[in-house]
Amino acid sequence: MKHSMNIGKRILPYLLLVASLSASAQDNLPLKLWFNKPSGKTWENALPIGNGRLGAAVYGNVETEIIQLNEHTVWSGSPNRNDNLLAFDSLGEIRKLIFEGKQKDAEQLANKVIVSKKSHGQMFLPVGDLRLKFEGHDSYEKYYRELDIEKAIAKTSYSIGGITYTREVLASLPDRVIVLNLTASKPASLSFQAFFAAAMPNTTVKALPGNQLSISGVTVDHESVKGMLKYKGIAQLKTKGGTVLSTDNSLLVKNADEVTIYISIASNFNNYNDVNGNENERAASWLNKAVVKPWYAIAKEHTKAFQQYFNRVKFNLGAGGEAAKLPTDERLKQFANTNDPNFVTLYYQFGRYLLISCSQPGGQPATLQGIWNNKVHPPWDSKYTININTEMNYWPAEKTNLAELHEPLISMVKELSVTGRQTAHDMYGARGWMAHHNTDLWRINGSVDGAFWGAWPNGGGWLSQHLWEHYLYSGDKKYLASVYDVLKGAALFYADYLVKHPKYGWLVINPDESPENAPRAHQGSSLDAGVTMTNQIIFDVFSSVIRASSVLGKDAAFADTLKHLRSQLPPMQIGQSGQLQEWLDDVDNPRDNHRHISHLYGLFPSSQISPYRTPELYSAAKNTLIQRGDISTGWSMGWKVNWWAKMLDGNHAYKLIQNQLTPVGTGEGGTYNNLFDAHPPFQIDGNFGCTSGITEMLMQSDDGVMALLPALPDLWLAKGSITGLRARGGFELISMEWRDGKLVKAVIKSTLGGNLRLRVPNEVKSASGVTMKKANGKNTNLFYQTEEIAAPKISEKATVSKPDLKPVWSYDITTQPGKLYVFREL
Ligand code: FUC
């Protein structure tokens, strides 16, 4: 059962509570997940640590501690392709069937000729566990465990017979190893057995000379792709005092004062096409470099490296009441019925913590589970679903000041643009590159799962927009030049693949689908032509290449071609229920509450739909959001937080945060005790989606403006502050404070110069002596220029109301690169 509180009725007591606490000194509560009981058998209670290469789930169990291990390249299979080469010859037939309204027949044919007959994607796999067995530690007191997300260190402590035992563990960013440190308050008290426990077949575990343990193996075959990924893990124990004995596959520590365990894991993976690396040498080399450093040095350097990312954003909504004193699982239970603003900031920062921990330059991008998986057959293979989930993982990257962490995704897109060239050519006879709705470590581009899901041809197009977004935030032309061909390749695919719709005359993709959804009118088939989301994606792909070509001063003729093609795309349409149409025909069911609301891509992450520029489409998008309802899978609710923020409705966005921050139950969505998002099962996208959405409630930088406090919920009006958010166009919101819903002070740094068009909820003045003009006409700042979209086509049956917008103030300020601009409430 979800709780969704009636904000209107309950707001007053909370506002009073917040006001009474506003002056309290407890605003800076430590950012920790903490518990007064061990994880037991439940992986989703365990605390995640990671350094982008290695991930671990720390159980904090007393008698048998489990450190469940992952390495970013340990996947099933080996280099492979999965295109279905029958597609090209049947394309004409499939198109004809769809244009004739025979979607089901088209789907049956597509299942034979488009869907892969080979791999449907490989699996991200666990390495195994390091386990520590403490004989006689079955009865204990003063149990405590935490994950300090400001230090990126997990800690467990408990007492037995007056002796306090403490274990700390981290995944070092600079040293590339996982390190555990075990201490006891009395000398010679640490006695335990350490061993690796295999998770997968084909695994060897043993003890080695020099107080080492090893785990090694080769991953499994999957869907007839041979497992060729070899991995090696080594754990080395360093002890102070006591003795260490070794058995075949374990080490026995007796009466030590302190023990430090260094874990290094590596694989033979060089790149998606090459597994000739030496996992043994790699694992040993990282281990040997780290093992000479004592725990305190490892911990200090790790936290320092971590905080270089983490500390860029500080977010404060006030401490809240008694709830803030509860363990994290208890807070989660109460959240929907209490005002616990610090829990929101904890959850927000946990999203940033997770991205820092699972996505580091040079590593693999965050999978459906980031870098944390304990299952031999993980849900959806814990791979990359690129019709929403992978993109969502990276929504917080730029805006929450973690742009470097976008790199693994950007690299994957570059690689997909190479492997996807062959797919575009062989399957669809098109130039450029493409990907369907999934990919994996081996950068497959073929169609998987079944045509209903897998015939969607826009994975490449959508992902390419992450490359463009990275540019919009930094303005780095050298970078743009380096990815231009990838962007152009995404556009080339569409330029070749679009066909004229026989009835409407628009240029459409056929076969196409609106991810994973089907209108009843199509006999349960998702296959169609020219669906709204696809048209929006192509609009963005073409527009970004047109603008990139102009920024780089190249390819003007190609840009003209794209402009011509763009003008023939279908316009967005408003259907009979006042909804934004999901499909080309007005066949939406207003009672459909499907988790994918793909046609709102145009509202977020794209900004084709705007309350100010396209009021009719904005109202239609709102109707769609209302018709689809709130409660859904975790990631769907994460997306909805962003959409309601773009709707400028902070209370509704907050309601979605409440729905998401509800203990996982029998229904859809929710959150696990360790604050992992629940589809269910665990899927990390919802964590990242919500962190992005909360940012959008506080600051938006699209639609021609940088908007501050666009969607504050009533519960946060009283007081708050945030530092370090990044905006498109090279602006950084160094800090922002608000009180009683009004912007009190904002400090903005301009890195590129250009016009800053500021939209704020109250009148402000410059405190740095610059002229602030009332905003007028088109924003001259190129980063904020919006592409004109075609007027919507509106059904005669539709009623579309005018948006009811709160008053805002907009200013134009001419900025210089490298300068700070301070604004204060007037
Ligand atoms: C898409 C979604 C599912 C799930 C899967 C990993 O297929 O429709 O809900 O998130 O990806």
mmCIF file of C-alpha atoms in Angstrom, residues 451-597:
data_model
loop_
_atom_site.group_PDB
_atom_site.id
_atom_site.type_symbol
_atom_site.label_atom_id
_atom_site.label_comp_id
_atom_site.label_asym_id
_atom_site.label_seq_id
_atom_site.Cartn_x
_atom_site.Cartn_y
_atom_site.Cartn_z
ATOM 1 C CA ALA A 451 9.766 -7.549 -31.727
ATOM 2 C CA PHE A 452 7.219 -6.128 -29.276
ATOM 3 C CA TRP A 453 10.118 -4.670 -27.253
ATOM 4 C CA GLY A 454 13.126 -5.085 -29.453
ATOM 5 C CA ALA A 455 12.169 -3.673 -32.852
ATOM 6 C CA TRP A 456 12.555 -0.133 -31.454
ATOM 7 C CA PRO A 457 15.347 1.422 -33.527
ATOM 8 C CA ASN A 458 16.196 4.484 -31.448
ATOM 9 C CA GLY A 459 18.689 3.373 -28.799
ATOM 10 C CA GLY A 460 21.510 4.975 -30.748
ATOM 11 C CA GLY A 461 19.593 8.159 -31.488
ATOM 12 C CA TRP A 462 18.661 8.771 -27.862
ATOM 13 C CA LEU A 463 22.104 7.891 -26.509
ATOM 14 C CA SER A 464 23.751 10.233 -29.010
ATOM 15 C CA GLN A 465 22.025 13.126 -27.272
ATOM 16 C CA HIS A 466 24.145 12.501 -24.163
ATOM 17 C CA LEU A 467 27.174 13.504 -26.237
ATOM 18 C CA TRP A 468 25.468 16.735 -27.221
ATOM 19 C CA GLU A 469 24.318 17.444 -23.642
ATOM 20 C CA HIS A 470 27.902 17.094 -22.420
ATOM 21 C CA TYR A 471 28.792 19.875 -24.837
ATOM 22 C CA LEU A 472 25.850 22.085 -23.838
ATOM 23 C CA TYR A 473 27.111 22.158 -20.248
ATOM 24 C CA SER A 474 30.793 22.694 -20.980
ATOM 25 C CA GLY A 475 30.874 24.520 -24.313
ATOM 26 C CA ASP A 476 34.074 22.627 -25.081
ATOM 27 C CA LYS A 477 34.429 22.856 -28.874
ATOM 28 C CA LYS A 478 37.398 20.511 -29.032
ATOM 29 C CA TYR A 479 35.319 17.858 -27.351
ATOM 30 C CA LEU A 480 32.418 18.597 -29.713
ATOM 31 C CA ALA A 481 34.710 18.171 -32.715
ATOM 32 C CA SER A 482 35.857 14.822 -31.306
ATOM 33 C CA VAL A 483 32.294 13.443 -31.125
ATOM 34 C CA TYR A 484 30.840 15.184 -34.182
ATOM 35 C CA ASP A 485 31.080 12.098 -36.382
ATOM 36 C CA VAL A 486 29.202 10.027 -33.825
ATOM 37 C CA LEU A 487 26.401 12.611 -33.716
ATOM 38 C CA LYS A 488 26.404 12.859 -37.485
ATOM 39 C CA GLY A 489 26.243 9.067 -37.800
ATOM 40 C CA ALA A 490 23.104 8.974 -35.653
ATOM 41 C CA ALA A 491 21.523 11.583 -37.955
ATOM 42 C CA LEU A 492 22.668 9.810 -41.129
ATOM 43 C CA PHE A 493 20.898 6.649 -40.051
ATOM 44 C CA TYR A 494 17.615 8.495 -39.727
ATOM 45 C CA ALA A 495 18.179 10.494 -42.903
ATOM 46 C CA ASP A 496 18.404 7.227 -44.839
ATOM 47 C CA TYR A 497 15.815 5.274 -42.886
ATOM 48 C CA LEU A 498 12.870 7.702 -42.867
ATOM 49 C CA VAL A 499 10.078 6.951 -45.337
ATOM 50 C CA LYS A 500 7.075 8.925 -46.464
ATOM 51 C CA HIS A 501 3.827 7.990 -44.740
ATOM 52 C CA PRO A 502 1.357 7.070 -47.512
ATOM 53 C CA LYS A 503 -1.630 8.581 -45.702
ATOM 54 C CA TYR A 504 -0.172 11.639 -43.978
ATOM 55 C CA GLY A 505 2.788 12.464 -46.186
ATOM 56 C CA TRP A 506 5.078 12.971 -43.182
ATOM 57 C CA LEU A 507 8.493 11.354 -42.944
ATOM 58 C CA VAL A 508 8.321 8.483 -40.472
ATOM 59 C CA ILE A 509 10.248 5.504 -39.166
ATOM 60 C CA ASN A 510 8.638 2.192 -40.005
ATOM 61 C CA PRO A 511 8.823 -0.291 -38.287
ATOM 62 C CA ASP A 512 8.742 1.757 -35.129
ATOM 63 C CA GLU A 513 7.238 1.482 -31.647
ATOM 64 C CA SER A 514 6.582 3.533 -28.556
ATOM 65 C CA PRO A 515 8.741 1.629 -26.071
ATOM 66 C CA GLU A 516 7.018 -1.476 -24.761
ATOM 67 C CA ASN A 517 3.489 -0.137 -25.100
ATOM 68 C CA ALA A 518 0.747 -1.011 -27.563
ATOM 69 C CA PRO A 519 -2.601 0.595 -28.292
ATOM 70 C CA ARG A 520 -5.607 -1.693 -28.275
ATOM 71 C CA ALA A 521 -6.373 -0.655 -31.833
ATOM 72 C CA HIS A 522 -3.261 -2.482 -32.988
ATOM 73 C CA GLN A 523 -4.353 -5.977 -31.927
ATOM 74 C CA GLY A 524 -1.931 -5.924 -29.011
ATOM 75 C CA SER A 525 1.048 -5.228 -31.211
ATOM 76 C CA SER A 526 3.459 -2.418 -30.429
ATOM 77 C CA LEU A 527 4.623 -2.113 -34.011
ATOM 78 C CA ASP A 528 3.698 1.098 -35.766
ATOM 79 C CA ALA A 529 5.105 3.931 -37.866
ATOM 80 C CA GLY A 530 6.133 7.427 -36.793
ATOM 81 C CA VAL A 531 5.422 7.206 -33.069
ATOM 82 C CA THR A 532 5.674 10.459 -31.120
ATOM 83 C CA MET A 533 8.789 9.658 -29.097
ATOM 84 C CA THR A 534 10.697 8.647 -32.212
ATOM 85 C CA ASN A 535 9.726 11.858 -33.969
ATOM 86 C CA GLN A 536 10.916 13.832 -30.950
ATOM 87 C CA ILE A 537 14.209 11.933 -30.795
ATOM 88 C CA ILE A 538 14.845 12.470 -34.510
ATOM 89 C CA PHE A 539 14.002 16.149 -34.088
ATOM 90 C CA ASP A 540 16.688 16.388 -31.390
ATOM 91 C CA VAL A 541 19.236 14.309 -33.293
ATOM 92 C CA PHE A 542 18.831 16.471 -36.406
ATOM 93 C CA SER A 543 18.768 19.721 -34.416
ATOM 94 C CA SER A 544 21.917 18.906 -32.475
ATOM 95 C CA VAL A 545 23.824 18.035 -35.656
ATOM 96 C CA ILE A 546 22.573 21.194 -37.363
ATOM 97 C CA ARG A 547 23.806 23.251 -34.406
ATOM 98 C CA ALA A 548 27.065 21.314 -34.005
ATOM 99 C CA SER A 549 27.844 21.824 -37.674
ATOM 100 C CA SER A 550 27.303 25.542 -37.248
ATOM 101 C CA VAL A 551 29.425 25.735 -34.068
ATOM 102 C CA LEU A 552 32.240 23.842 -35.787
ATOM 103 C CA GLY A 553 31.780 25.631 -39.119
ATOM 104 C CA LYS A 554 31.508 22.465 -41.170
ATOM 105 C CA ASP A 555 29.069 20.333 -43.129
ATOM 106 C CA ALA A 556 26.697 23.166 -44.025
ATOM 107 C CA ALA A 557 25.148 21.232 -46.904
ATOM 108 C CA PHE A 558 24.398 18.252 -44.669
ATOM 109 C CA ALA A 559 22.858 20.594 -42.109
ATOM 110 C CA ASP A 560 20.589 21.974 -44.827
ATOM 111 C CA THR A 561 19.513 18.472 -45.766
ATOM 112 C CA LEU A 562 18.663 17.792 -42.137
ATOM 113 C CA LYS A 563 16.672 21.022 -41.875
ATOM 114 C CA HIS A 564 14.667 19.998 -44.901
ATOM 115 C CA LEU A 565 14.018 16.517 -43.486
ATOM 116 C CA ARG A 566 13.206 17.920 -40.049
ATOM 117 C CA SER A 567 10.480 20.103 -41.507
ATOM 118 C CA GLN A 568 8.716 16.990 -42.807
ATOM 119 C CA LEU A 569 8.572 15.121 -39.484
ATOM 120 C CA PRO A 570 5.079 14.678 -38.014
ATOM 121 C CA PRO A 571 4.060 17.478 -35.626
ATOM 122 C CA MET A 572 3.090 16.569 -32.077
ATOM 123 C CA GLN A 573 -0.619 15.920 -31.870
ATOM 124 C CA ILE A 574 -3.260 16.463 -29.208
ATOM 125 C CA GLY A 575 -5.838 13.706 -29.187
ATOM 126 C CA GLN A 576 -9.472 13.368 -28.235
ATOM 127 C CA SER A 577 -8.886 13.019 -24.480
ATOM 128 C CA GLY A 578 -6.826 16.172 -24.471
ATOM 129 C CA GLN A 579 -3.712 14.004 -24.283
ATOM 130 C CA LEU A 580 -0.431 14.261 -26.094
ATOM 131 C CA GLN A 581 -0.794 11.457 -28.616
ATOM 132 C CA GLU A 582 1.574 8.575 -28.098
ATOM 133 C CA TRP A 583 1.022 7.286 -31.616
ATOM 134 C CA LEU A 584 0.463 8.842 -35.006
ATOM 135 C CA ASP A 585 -3.252 7.997 -34.848
ATOM 136 C CA ASP A 586 -5.460 9.064 -31.958
ATOM 137 C CA VAL A 587 -5.611 5.628 -30.350
ATOM 138 C CA ASP A 588 -4.440 6.303 -26.765
ATOM 139 C CA ASN A 589 -6.481 4.824 -23.960
ATOM 140 C CA PRO A 590 -6.990 7.501 -21.268
ATOM 141 C CA ARG A 591 -7.114 4.738 -18.647
ATOM 142 C CA ASP A 592 -3.790 3.234 -19.703
ATOM 143 C CA ASN A 593 -1.350 3.504 -16.800
ATOM 144 C CA HIS A 594 1.633 1.943 -18.536
ATOM 145 C CA ARG A 595 4.999 2.658 -16.874
ATOM 146 C CA HIS A 596 6.565 3.978 -20.083
ATOM 147 C CA ILE A 597 5.249 7.436 -21.012
#
